[in-house]
Amino acid sequence: MKSHYETSAALLLLKCIILMAVDAVNPGCDCLVFSATYGKEYGVFSSQDYPKPYPSHVDCLLYTFVAHKDEIVEITFKDFDIYKSHLDCLKGDYLKVFLHLEKGEVNELSPWSRVLCGSLQDIPPVLYSSGPALILELHSQSNLNNATGFVGSFRFIDKRSFQTDGQRLAGTDCDYQLISNNLTRSRGRFFSPRYPSNYPQHIKCTYKLRARSRERVRVLFEEVMLEKGDVSCLNRADVIKVYDGRNNLAPTIAMLCNEVTEQEVLSTGSDMYIEFISNSDLPGQGFKALFQFQPVATLTTTSDRLHSIETEKSTLATGPVTHIKKMPDTGSPATTITNCDMVIYSDNSKNGTISSPGYPEPYPAHSYCRLDFQGRGKERVQIIFRDFDLFNPNDDAKECIDALLVYVQIDGRLERVDNHCGQTLPRPIMSNGPGLMLEFKGVYSSRNSRGYLAEYSFIENYGIHSGEQIANLPCAFTFNGTMQRSGVLYSPNFPGYYPRDTECHYFFQGINDDTIHIKFHHFDVEGVPPCEAISASDYVEFSNFMARDRRYERYCGQKEAFEIKSDRKFFRITFRSNDRLDGTGFNASYRFVRKMEQSVSSQPVAKANHSGTCDISPLLFIFS
């Protein structure tokens, strides 16, 4: 006796064939219709005979998912094995996907979204429709390959959960303004077009966020799914640009591409302008983001702000929320000094000094302090230590007891990135965004342990003091041969560890027949050659063009001194780090050289010390 599911599927198959014969919609296709989950959260679908090999010579079989008019379809593949005989999947065995349909029907003129073949690793595991219907069209030839087909689940989701808060501008497809006033909420969501389905090709959308005079704009990009890989945003066809003002003439705070999660940006003033540009042939899923109009007087710590984000997600959520816990306190109120907690806000002070309790006298036992730094716009927090002396009862101890811990926000959570103890002066520290938290734990006290003294700064130049900074990229510097013929360049925060999730560009522009010669004196960039996404490597990239130059391989790892030369008067260096590990970066010297010149030079070296400053040696040219 057939199961209820098998009986329903058979009846639906028969109905679909009759309807398609009457309507003359691709009459050569058989069809299975899935329009209900029968009281369960998910329904199930699979290829015929799964997990046995699917039938051969299937000319056209449609898996048609039909929801109500205010719903969209979500399908999740649990297993996928369609024999891949061609790289583009357009011949042989394949599954054609239609995501953007208003009705559960297609014909030979219906535009398809993508074609799938291969294994589960070759396809997006989850697909969403933009309307109430989604269709999979299966074709197969020979069954000599023993491919098993596919199995998955489906469900129907309320489409209204993905509506952008705010007002769409008249005469536009995807330009919105989100304005703070007495009639609007102080927070909400906005999305890329068609989200969570794939966004259209060749579009440009804008989102104008305008707060009131004593408010700021805070945006959290919860999920960005554009193009896969780790290519520089400079060379991506699909990109999100965030500007610190009313239009795209304002300084660029952030530039997002590829795949990003939990990226937070904060405006300097009351306006933020966001552009989403899509020019790729294979669009991704897009993005979803939270926004909040935040009073300037609201001073929140990093951990409290992450709690606020969690609350917003719970209030506005369309799915399950990952909980973000506050940093745990250590010690009891009776034995712990906590009045040294501080929130240092860039509006009040762009730089200053911080120290352990009682410095330069020994800090008390059971001291516990948090210092939370909050910047705005493209500001980064840099800490440079001037003195460091924490009690360490055992120099060989693997774990620090009295320590200064460093936290930054990564993927929506506070993550410890450094741990300092003993008497060694730490390298400079830099945040990966506008916020950073230091946590001081002084368990013991010693009359010989002074604690620490450091200087903090909110900076926009990433600690790079050479070249001329460009405003229309978050981190970019130009070196003009008409202004200076030689000099130095280095990675952000050198000689300290470079910040994570950072991309910086160095553009060299010579004159006439100039070429650019660059000698690297120090190179420590986390990664494994060939420095590609598969190894989660940070990298340095060289190019004679704005686009990627295949003449040069990517560089990562630790290298001895080496030299790179350009072929022409323009040259680009791009440094990119991910959110995994970090290194001390690079230090190099450059010079513009005319092709007809024969020169011997004494290269300038950026002699950086732990103070974070660079002493540039004079450059001597001797012409023959």
Coordinates of C-alpha atoms in Angstrom, one line a residue:
M1 CA 0.0 0.0 0.0
K2 CA 1.4 3.4 -0.9
S3 CA 2.1 6.0 1.7
H4 CA 0.1 9.2 1.9
Y5 CA 3.0 11.2 0.5
E6 CA 3.5 8.8 -2.4
T7 CA -0.3 8.9 -3.2
S8 CA -0.4 12.7 -3.1
A9 CA 2.7 13.0 -5.3
A10 CA 1.2 10.6 -7.9
L11 CA -2.1 12.6 -8.0
L12 CA -0.3 15.9 -8.3
L13 CA 1.9 14.5 -11.1
L14 CA -1.3 13.5 -13.0
K15 CA -2.9 16.9 -12.5
C16 CA 0.2 18.7 -13.6
I17 CA 0.4 16.8 -16.9
I18 CA -3.3 17.5 -17.6
L19 CA -2.9 21.2 -16.9
M20 CA 0.2 21.5 -18.9
A21 CA -1.4 19.8 -21.9
V22 CA -4.4 22.2 -21.7
D23 CA -2.3 25.3 -21.3
A24 CA 0.4 24.3 -23.8
V25 CA 3.1 25.3 -21.3
N26 CA 6.2 23.3 -22.3
P27 CA 4.0 20.2 -22.9
G28 CA 7.1 18.0 -23.1
C29 CA 7.6 18.2 -19.3
D30 CA 6.3 16.0 -16.6
C31 CA 5.7 17.8 -13.3
L32 CA 5.5 17.2 -9.6
V33 CA 3.8 19.9 -7.5
F34 CA 4.5 20.6 -3.8
S35 CA 2.0 23.1 -2.4
A36 CA 1.7 22.0 1.3
T37 CA 3.7 20.5 4.1
Y38 CA 0.7 18.8 5.7
G39 CA 0.9 20.4 9.1
K40 CA 4.7 20.0 9.4
E41 CA 7.3 22.7 9.4
Y42 CA 9.1 21.2 6.4
G43 CA 8.2 19.0 3.5
V44 CA 10.5 16.6 1.7
F45 CA 11.4 16.2 -2.0
S46 CA 13.8 13.9 -3.8
S47 CA 14.8 12.7 -7.3
Q48 CA 13.1 9.5 -8.4
D49 CA 14.4 6.3 -6.8
Y50 CA 16.8 8.2 -4.4
P51 CA 19.2 7.0 -3.0
K52 CA 19.5 4.7 -6.0
P53 CA 20.7 6.3 -9.3
Y54 CA 18.1 8.5 -11.0
P55 CA 16.6 7.4 -14.3
S56 CA 18.4 8.1 -17.6
H57 CA 17.0 10.0 -20.6
V58 CA 14.8 12.3 -18.6
D59 CA 13.9 14.9 -21.1
C60 CA 12.2 17.3 -18.7
L61 CA 10.8 16.8 -15.2
L62 CA 9.6 19.8 -13.2
Y63 CA 9.6 20.0 -9.4
T64 CA 7.2 22.8 -8.8
F65 CA 6.8 24.5 -5.4
V66 CA 3.8 26.8 -5.0
A67 CA 3.2 29.0 -2.0
H68 CA 0.5 31.5 -1.1
K69 CA 0.8 35.0 -2.6
D70 CA 2.4 36.5 0.5
E71 CA 4.9 33.7 0.9
I72 CA 8.2 32.7 -0.7
V73 CA 9.7 29.2 -1.1
E74 CA 12.8 27.9 0.7
I75 CA 14.4 24.7 -0.4
T76 CA 17.4 23.1 1.3
F77 CA 19.4 20.3 -0.3
K78 CA 20.5 17.6 2.1
D79 CA 22.3 15.6 -0.5
F80 CA 23.1 16.4 -4.2
D81 CA 24.8 14.2 -6.8
I82 CA 24.1 15.1 -10.4
Y83 CA 26.7 13.8 -12.8
K84 CA 28.8 16.7 -14.1
S85 CA 30.0 16.2 -17.7
H86 CA 30.4 19.9 -18.6
L87 CA 31.8 22.7 -16.5
D88 CA 28.9 25.1 -17.2
C89 CA 26.3 22.3 -16.4
L90 CA 24.4 23.3 -19.6
K91 CA 24.7 19.9 -21.2
G92 CA 24.4 16.3 -20.0
D93 CA 22.7 15.9 -16.6
Y94 CA 21.7 19.1 -14.9
L95 CA 19.0 20.8 -12.7
K96 CA 17.8 24.2 -14.0
V97 CA 16.5 26.6 -11.3
F98 CA 13.8 29.2 -11.7
L99 CA 13.7 31.5 -8.7
H100 CA 11.8 34.5 -9.9
L101 CA 8.2 33.4 -10.9
E102 CA 4.8 34.8 -10.1
K103 CA 3.1 31.6 -11.0
G104 CA 4.0 27.9 -10.8
E105 CA 4.6 27.5 -14.6
V106 CA 7.4 28.0 -17.1
N107 CA 8.0 27.7 -20.8
E108 CA 10.9 27.8 -23.1
L109 CA 11.1 31.6 -22.8
S110 CA 11.1 31.7 -19.0
P111 CA 14.4 33.1 -17.7
W112 CA 16.2 30.7 -15.4
S113 CA 18.4 31.8 -12.5
R114 CA 21.1 29.2 -12.5
V115 CA 22.0 25.6 -13.5
L116 CA 23.2 23.0 -11.0
C117 CA 25.3 19.9 -11.4
G118 CA 28.1 18.1 -9.5
S119 CA 28.1 17.5 -5.7
L120 CA 26.7 19.4 -2.7
Q121 CA 30.0 21.4 -2.5
D122 CA 29.3 22.8 -6.0
I123 CA 25.9 24.3 -5.3
P124 CA 24.3 26.7 -2.8
P125 CA 22.8 24.4 -0.2
V126 CA 19.7 26.7 0.3
L127 CA 17.7 28.4 -2.4
Y128 CA 14.9 31.0 -2.1
S129 CA 12.3 32.2 -4.5
S130 CA 11.5 35.9 -4.8
G131 CA 7.8 35.2 -5.5
P132 CA 5.3 32.5 -4.5
A133 CA 6.8 29.8 -6.9
L134 CA 10.0 28.0 -7.4
I135 CA 10.7 25.4 -10.1
L136 CA 13.5 22.8 -10.6
E137 CA 13.8 21.4 -14.1
L138 CA 15.7 18.0 -14.3
H139 CA 17.4 16.7 -17.4
S140 CA 19.4 13.5 -17.7
Q141 CA 21.1 11.5 -20.4
S142 CA 23.0 8.2 -19.7
N143 CA 22.8 6.5 -16.3
L144 CA 26.2 4.9 -16.6
N145 CA 27.6 7.3 -14.0
N146 CA 25.5 5.9 -11.0
A147 CA 24.8 9.4 -9.7
T148 CA 22.2 9.2 -7.0
G149 CA 20.4 12.5 -7.6
F150 CA 19.2 14.7 -4.7
V151 CA 17.0 14.9 -1.6
G152 CA 16.0 18.0 0.3
S153 CA 13.4 19.8 2.4
F154 CA 11.1 22.8 1.6
R155 CA 9.0 25.2 3.5
F156 CA 7.0 28.4 2.9
I157 CA 8.1 31.7 4.6
D158 CA 6.1 34.9 5.1
K159 CA 7.5 37.3 2.4
R160 CA 6.6 40.4 4.6
S161 CA 9.5 39.5 7.0
F162 CA 11.9 40.8 4.3
Q163 CA 10.4 44.2 3.6
T164 CA 12.7 47.2 3.9
D165 CA 11.6 49.7 6.6
G166 CA 11.5 53.2 5.2
Q167 CA 10.2 54.9 2.1
R168 CA 11.0 53.8 -1.4
L169 CA 11.6 56.8 -3.6
A170 CA 9.1 57.4 -6.4
G171 CA 10.2 56.3 -9.8
T172 CA 12.9 53.9 -8.5
D173 CA 13.2 50.2 -8.1
C174 CA 15.4 50.1 -5.0
D175 CA 16.2 53.6 -3.7
Y176 CA 15.1 54.1 -0.1
Q177 CA 15.2 56.8 2.5
L178 CA 15.1 56.0 6.2
I179 CA 14.5 59.1 8.2
S180 CA 14.3 59.5 12.0
N181 CA 11.3 61.5 13.2
N182 CA 8.5 61.3 15.7
L183 CA 6.4 59.2 13.4
T184 CA 9.0 56.5 12.6
R185 CA 10.7 53.8 14.7
S186 CA 14.3 54.5 15.8
R187 CA 15.4 51.1 14.4
G188 CA 14.5 48.7 11.7
R189 CA 15.8 46.6 8.8
F190 CA 16.7 46.9 5.2
F191 CA 17.6 44.4 2.5
S192 CA 19.0 44.0 -1.0
P193 CA 16.3 43.5 -3.7
R194 CA 14.5 40.2 -3.7
Y195 CA 16.3 39.1 -0.5
P196 CA 16.7 36.3 0.6
S197 CA 16.6 35.2 -3.1
N198 CA 19.3 36.3 -5.5
Y199 CA 19.4 40.0 -6.3
P200 CA 19.0 41.1 -10.0
Q201 CA 21.9 41.7 -12.4
H202 CA 23.1 45.2 -13.3
I203 CA 21.4 47.2 -10.6
K204 CA 22.3 50.1 -8.3
C205 CA 20.4 50.7 -5.1
T206 CA 20.8 53.5 -2.6
Y207 CA 19.8 53.7 1.1
K208 CA 19.8 57.2 2.6
L209 CA 19.7 57.1 6.4
R210 CA 19.1 60.5 8.1
A211 CA 19.1 60.9 11.8
R212 CA 18.1 64.0 13.8
S213 CA 20.6 66.6 14.8
R214 CA 21.7 65.0 18.0
E215 CA 21.6 61.4 16.7
R216 CA 24.0 59.1 14.9
V217 CA 23.4 56.2 12.5
R218 CA 24.4 52.7 13.4
V219 CA 24.2 49.9 10.8
L220 CA 24.9 46.3 11.4
F221 CA 25.2 44.2 8.2
E222 CA 24.1 40.8 9.7
E223 CA 24.9 38.9 6.5
V224 CA 26.5 39.8 3.2
M225 CA 26.5 37.1 0.5
L226 CA 27.7 38.5 -2.7
E227 CA 30.4 36.8 -4.8
K228 CA 32.4 33.9 -3.3
G229 CA 36.1 34.2 -2.7
D230 CA 38.6 36.6 -1.2
V231 CA 39.3 38.9 -4.2
S232 CA 39.9 42.6 -3.3
C233 CA 36.7 44.7 -3.2
L234 CA 38.5 47.0 -5.6
N235 CA 38.1 44.3 -8.3
R236 CA 34.6 43.1 -7.4
A237 CA 31.6 43.6 -9.7
D238 CA 29.2 43.4 -6.7
V239 CA 30.0 45.7 -3.8
I240 CA 28.4 47.7 -1.0
K241 CA 29.8 51.1 -0.2
V242 CA 29.1 53.0 3.0
Y243 CA 29.6 56.8 3.0
D244 CA 29.9 59.0 6.1
G245 CA 27.5 61.7 4.9
R246 CA 24.5 62.5 2.7
N247 CA 25.8 61.3 -0.6
N248 CA 28.7 59.4 -2.4
L249 CA 30.9 62.5 -2.2
A250 CA 31.4 61.9 1.5
P251 CA 34.3 59.9 2.9
T252 CA 33.9 56.1 2.6
I253 CA 33.6 54.3 5.9
A254 CA 33.4 50.8 4.6
M255 CA 33.5 48.8 1.4
L256 CA 32.0 45.3 1.6
C257 CA 32.2 42.5 -0.9
N258 CA 32.4 38.7 -1.1
E259 CA 30.9 37.1 2.1
V260 CA 30.8 39.1 5.4
T261 CA 28.9 38.5 8.7
E262 CA 28.1 40.9 11.5
Q263 CA 29.9 44.0 10.1
E264 CA 29.1 47.2 12.1
V265 CA 29.5 50.7 10.9
L266 CA 28.8 54.0 12.8
S267 CA 28.4 57.4 11.3
T268 CA 30.3 60.5 12.4
G269 CA 27.4 62.8 11.9
S270 CA 23.6 62.4 11.5
D271 CA 23.8 61.0 7.9
M272 CA 24.8 57.8 6.2
Y273 CA 24.6 56.9 2.5
I274 CA 24.8 53.4 1.3
E275 CA 25.2 52.2 -2.3
F276 CA 24.7 48.6 -3.5
I277 CA 26.1 48.0 -7.0
S278 CA 25.6 44.7 -8.9
N279 CA 27.4 44.1 -12.2
S280 CA 28.3 40.4 -12.0
D281 CA 26.8 37.7 -14.2
L282 CA 26.0 35.4 -11.3
P283 CA 24.4 37.4 -8.5
G284 CA 24.6 36.2 -4.9
Q285 CA 22.0 36.2 -2.2
G286 CA 22.5 39.8 -1.2
F287 CA 22.4 41.3 2.3
K288 CA 20.3 41.9 5.3
A289 CA 21.0 44.8 7.7
L290 CA 19.8 46.4 10.9
F291 CA 19.8 50.2 11.4
Q292 CA 19.4 52.3 14.5
F293 CA 19.2 56.0 15.1
Q294 CA 21.2 56.4 18.3
P295 CA 21.3 59.5 20.5
V296 CA 24.8 61.1 20.7
A297 CA 24.6 61.1 24.5
T298 CA 24.2 57.3 24.6
L299 CA 27.5 55.9 25.7
T300 CA 27.4 52.1 25.6
T301 CA 30.2 49.6 26.1
T302 CA 31.0 47.1 23.4
S303 CA 29.5 44.2 25.4
D304 CA 26.3 46.2 26.1
R305 CA 26.1 47.2 22.4
L306 CA 26.3 43.6 21.4
H307 CA 23.5 42.8 23.8
S308 CA 21.5 45.6 22.2
I309 CA 22.1 44.0 18.8
E310 CA 20.8 40.7 20.1
T311 CA 17.7 42.5 21.5
E312 CA 17.1 44.1 18.1
K313 CA 17.5 40.8 16.3
S314 CA 15.0 39.2 18.7
T315 CA 12.5 42.0 18.1
L316 CA 12.9 42.1 14.4
A317 CA 14.0 38.5 13.8
T318 CA 13.0 36.4 10.8
G319 CA 14.8 33.3 12.1
P320 CA 16.8 31.9 15.0
V321 CA 19.2 34.2 16.9
T322 CA 22.7 33.4 18.1
H323 CA 23.0 34.6 21.7
I324 CA 25.8 37.0 22.6
K325 CA 26.9 36.9 26.2
K326 CA 28.3 39.8 28.1
M327 CA 31.9 39.4 29.3
P328 CA 31.9 37.6 32.7
D329 CA 33.1 39.5 35.8
T330 CA 35.9 38.0 37.8
G331 CA 36.1 38.3 41.6
S332 CA 33.4 39.3 44.0
P333 CA 32.4 42.9 44.7
A334 CA 33.9 42.7 48.2
T335 CA 37.4 41.9 46.9
T336 CA 37.5 43.5 43.4
I337 CA 38.2 47.1 42.5
T338 CA 35.8 48.0 39.7
N339 CA 35.7 51.8 39.9
C340 CA 38.4 51.9 37.2
D341 CA 36.0 50.9 34.4
M342 CA 35.9 53.6 31.7
V343 CA 34.2 54.2 28.4
I344 CA 36.4 56.4 26.3
Y345 CA 34.5 58.1 23.5
S346 CA 36.1 59.7 20.5
D347 CA 33.7 62.6 20.6
N348 CA 35.1 63.6 24.0
S349 CA 38.8 62.9 23.4
K350 CA 40.7 61.8 20.3
N351 CA 43.8 60.8 22.2
G352 CA 45.1 60.6 25.8
T353 CA 46.8 58.2 28.3
I354 CA 45.5 55.2 30.2
S355 CA 47.2 53.3 33.0
S356 CA 46.7 50.6 35.6
P357 CA 45.1 51.7 39.0
G358 CA 47.6 53.8 41.0
Y359 CA 50.3 54.0 38.4
P360 CA 53.2 54.5 38.8
E361 CA 52.7 53.0 42.2
P362 CA 52.0 49.2 42.3
Y363 CA 48.4 48.3 41.5
P364 CA 46.3 46.9 44.3
A365 CA 45.6 43.2 44.5
H366 CA 42.3 42.0 43.1
S367 CA 42.1 44.9 40.6
Y368 CA 39.8 44.4 37.7
C369 CA 39.2 47.1 35.1
R370 CA 37.6 47.4 31.7
L371 CA 38.4 50.2 29.2
D372 CA 36.0 50.4 26.4
F373 CA 37.0 52.6 23.4
Q374 CA 34.2 53.8 21.1
G375 CA 35.0 55.6 17.8
R376 CA 32.9 56.7 14.8
G377 CA 33.1 56.6 11.0
K378 CA 36.4 55.1 9.7
E379 CA 38.2 55.6 13.0
R380 CA 40.4 52.9 14.4
V381 CA 41.7 52.7 18.0
Q382 CA 45.5 52.5 18.4
I383 CA 47.2 51.8 21.7
I384 CA 50.9 52.4 22.1
F385 CA 52.5 51.2 25.3
R386 CA 55.1 53.4 27.2
D387 CA 55.6 51.2 30.2
F388 CA 54.6 47.6 31.1
D389 CA 55.4 45.8 34.3
L390 CA 52.9 43.2 35.6
F391 CA 53.5 40.8 38.4
N392 CA 54.4 37.3 37.2
P393 CA 55.3 34.8 40.0
N394 CA 56.7 32.3 37.5
D395 CA 58.5 33.5 34.4
D396 CA 58.0 30.1 32.8
A397 CA 54.2 30.0 33.5
K398 CA 52.3 29.1 30.4
E399 CA 49.2 31.1 31.5
C400 CA 49.3 34.7 32.5
I401 CA 47.9 35.5 36.0
D402 CA 48.1 39.3 36.1
A403 CA 47.3 40.3 32.5
L404 CA 46.0 42.8 30.1
L405 CA 43.6 41.2 27.6
V406 CA 42.6 42.7 24.2
Y407 CA 39.2 42.2 22.7
V408 CA 37.7 43.2 19.3
Q409 CA 34.4 42.5 17.7
I410 CA 34.4 39.6 15.2
D411 CA 31.3 38.1 13.7
G412 CA 29.1 39.8 16.3
R413 CA 30.9 38.6 19.3
L414 CA 33.8 39.8 21.4
E415 CA 36.9 37.8 20.7
R416 CA 40.2 37.9 22.5
V417 CA 43.0 38.6 20.1
D418 CA 45.9 39.3 22.5
N419 CA 47.0 38.6 26.1
H420 CA 49.9 40.6 27.6
C421 CA 51.7 39.8 30.9
G422 CA 55.2 40.1 32.5
Q423 CA 57.6 42.9 31.8
T424 CA 57.9 42.8 27.9
L425 CA 56.7 46.0 26.3
P426 CA 53.8 45.0 24.0
R427 CA 53.7 46.0 20.4
P428 CA 51.2 48.6 19.3
I429 CA 47.6 47.5 19.2
M430 CA 44.9 48.4 16.6
S431 CA 41.2 47.6 16.4
N432 CA 39.6 46.1 13.4
G433 CA 36.7 48.6 13.6
P434 CA 35.7 51.7 15.6
G435 CA 35.6 49.8 18.9
L436 CA 38.1 48.0 21.2
M437 CA 38.1 46.7 24.7
L438 CA 40.9 46.2 27.2
E439 CA 40.5 44.1 30.3
F440 CA 43.0 44.4 33.1
K441 CA 43.2 41.6 35.7
G442 CA 45.5 42.3 38.6
V443 CA 45.1 39.3 40.9
Y444 CA 48.3 39.8 42.9
S445 CA 50.2 42.8 44.0
S446 CA 53.9 43.4 44.3
R447 CA 55.8 46.4 45.5
N448 CA 58.0 46.0 42.4
S449 CA 55.1 45.8 39.8
R450 CA 54.2 49.3 38.5
G451 CA 51.5 48.1 36.1
Y452 CA 51.2 49.8 32.7
L453 CA 51.1 53.1 31.0
A454 CA 49.9 53.6 27.4
E455 CA 48.7 56.2 25.0
Y456 CA 45.5 55.8 23.0
S457 CA 44.4 57.5 19.7
F458 CA 41.4 57.4 17.5
I459 CA 42.9 57.6 14.0
E460 CA 41.6 57.3 10.5
N461 CA 44.9 56.7 8.7
Y462 CA 45.4 53.1 10.1
G463 CA 48.7 54.2 11.5
I464 CA 50.1 54.8 8.0
H465 CA 52.0 58.1 7.8
S466 CA 53.4 57.9 4.3
G467 CA 51.7 58.8 1.0
E468 CA 48.5 60.8 0.7
Q469 CA 45.3 59.2 2.0
I470 CA 42.3 58.9 -0.4
A471 CA 38.9 59.7 1.0
N472 CA 36.8 57.5 -1.4
L473 CA 38.2 54.2 -0.1
P474 CA 38.3 53.1 3.6
C475 CA 42.1 52.6 3.5
A476 CA 44.0 53.8 0.5
F477 CA 47.1 55.9 -0.1
T478 CA 48.7 57.4 -3.2
F479 CA 52.4 57.9 -3.9
N480 CA 53.0 60.5 -6.6
G481 CA 56.3 60.6 -8.4
T482 CA 56.0 64.3 -9.1
M483 CA 55.8 65.0 -5.4
Q484 CA 58.3 62.6 -3.9
R485 CA 60.7 60.2 -5.7
S486 CA 61.4 57.8 -2.8
G487 CA 60.1 56.9 0.6
V488 CA 58.7 54.1 2.7
L489 CA 55.4 52.2 3.1
Y490 CA 54.2 49.7 5.6
S491 CA 51.2 47.7 6.7
P492 CA 48.5 49.1 9.1
N493 CA 49.8 49.5 12.7
F494 CA 53.4 48.4 11.8
P495 CA 55.4 47.2 13.8
G496 CA 52.4 46.0 15.7
Y497 CA 50.1 43.2 14.5
Y498 CA 47.9 44.4 11.7
P499 CA 44.2 44.6 12.3
R500 CA 41.9 41.8 11.1
D501 CA 39.3 42.2 8.4
T502 CA 41.2 45.0 6.8
E503 CA 41.9 45.9 3.2
C504 CA 44.4 48.7 2.3
H505 CA 45.6 49.9 -1.1
Y506 CA 48.8 51.6 -2.1
F507 CA 48.8 53.4 -5.5
F508 CA 52.0 54.6 -7.2
Q509 CA 51.8 57.0 -10.0
G510 CA 55.0 58.0 -11.9
I511 CA 55.7 60.3 -14.8
N512 CA 56.8 59.6 -18.4
D513 CA 58.8 56.4 -18.5
D514 CA 59.0 55.8 -14.7
T515 CA 58.9 52.4 -13.2
I516 CA 58.5 51.7 -9.5
H517 CA 61.0 49.7 -7.5
I518 CA 59.9 48.4 -4.1
K519 CA 62.1 46.6 -1.7
F520 CA 60.6 44.7 1.2
H521 CA 62.8 44.6 4.3
H522 CA 60.3 42.8 6.6
F523 CA 57.5 40.6 5.6
D524 CA 55.2 38.6 7.9
V525 CA 51.7 38.1 6.5
E526 CA 49.7 35.2 7.9
G527 CA 49.0 32.5 5.3
V528 CA 50.2 29.6 3.2
P529 CA 51.2 30.0 -0.5
P530 CA 49.5 30.3 -3.0
C531 CA 47.7 32.5 -0.5
E532 CA 44.2 31.8 -1.8
A533 CA 40.8 31.6 -0.1
I534 CA 41.0 27.8 0.4
S535 CA 43.8 28.2 2.9
A536 CA 42.2 31.2 4.6
S537 CA 45.3 33.3 4.0
D538 CA 45.9 37.0 4.3
Y539 CA 47.9 38.3 1.4
V540 CA 49.7 41.1 -0.4
E541 CA 48.9 41.5 -4.1
F542 CA 50.8 43.4 -6.8
S543 CA 49.5 44.7 -10.1
N544 CA 50.4 47.0 -13.0
F545 CA 46.7 47.8 -13.3
M546 CA 43.7 48.5 -11.1
A547 CA 42.5 44.9 -11.9
R548 CA 44.3 41.8 -10.8
D549 CA 47.6 41.2 -12.7
R550 CA 48.3 37.5 -13.3
R551 CA 52.0 38.3 -13.9
Y552 CA 52.4 38.5 -10.1
E553 CA 51.5 35.8 -7.6
R554 CA 50.1 36.7 -4.2
Y555 CA 52.6 36.9 -1.3
C556 CA 52.0 35.6 2.2
G557 CA 53.9 33.9 5.0
Q558 CA 57.3 35.0 6.3
K559 CA 59.8 36.0 3.7
E560 CA 63.4 37.3 3.6
A561 CA 64.1 40.7 1.9
F562 CA 62.9 40.8 -1.7
E563 CA 62.3 43.3 -4.5
I564 CA 59.3 43.9 -6.8
K565 CA 59.5 46.1 -9.9
S566 CA 56.6 47.5 -12.0
D567 CA 56.4 47.3 -15.8
R568 CA 55.0 50.8 -16.2
K569 CA 54.5 54.1 -14.4
F570 CA 51.4 52.9 -12.5
F571 CA 51.6 50.2 -9.8
R572 CA 49.2 49.0 -7.1
I573 CA 49.8 47.1 -3.9
T574 CA 46.9 45.6 -2.0
F575 CA 47.0 44.2 1.5
R576 CA 44.1 42.1 2.7
S577 CA 43.5 40.4 6.0
N578 CA 40.7 38.1 7.1
D579 CA 39.2 37.5 10.6
R580 CA 41.4 34.5 11.5
L581 CA 45.0 35.1 12.5
D582 CA 47.4 38.0 12.1
G583 CA 51.1 38.9 11.7
T584 CA 53.3 42.0 12.0
G585 CA 52.8 42.8 8.3
F586 CA 55.5 44.5 6.1
N587 CA 57.9 47.3 5.9
A588 CA 59.2 48.4 2.5
S589 CA 61.0 51.3 0.7
Y590 CA 60.1 52.5 -2.8
R591 CA 61.6 54.7 -5.5
F592 CA 60.5 55.9 -8.9
V593 CA 63.2 55.1 -11.5
R594 CA 63.4 56.4 -15.0
K595 CA 64.2 53.6 -17.5
M596 CA 67.3 55.4 -18.9
E597 CA 68.7 56.0 -15.5
Q598 CA 71.5 53.9 -14.0
S599 CA 71.3 54.5 -10.3
V600 CA 72.6 53.1 -7.2
S601 CA 70.6 53.9 -4.1
S602 CA 70.7 53.6 -0.4
Q603 CA 67.3 52.4 0.3
P604 CA 65.4 54.1 3.1
V605 CA 64.1 51.7 5.8
A606 CA 61.2 52.4 8.1
K607 CA 63.0 51.8 11.4
A608 CA 60.0 51.3 13.6
N609 CA 60.2 50.9 17.3
H610 CA 57.6 50.0 19.9
S611 CA 56.6 53.6 20.1
G612 CA 54.8 53.1 16.8
T613 CA 56.8 55.8 15.0
C614 CA 59.0 55.4 11.9
D615 CA 62.4 57.1 11.4
I616 CA 63.0 57.5 7.7
S617 CA 66.7 57.3 6.6
P618 CA 67.7 59.8 3.9
L619 CA 67.9 58.4 0.4
L620 CA 71.1 59.0 -1.6
F621 CA 71.0 58.7 -5.4
I622 CA 74.3 58.4 -7.3
F623 CA 73.9 58.9 -11.0
S624 CA 76.5 57.6 -13.4

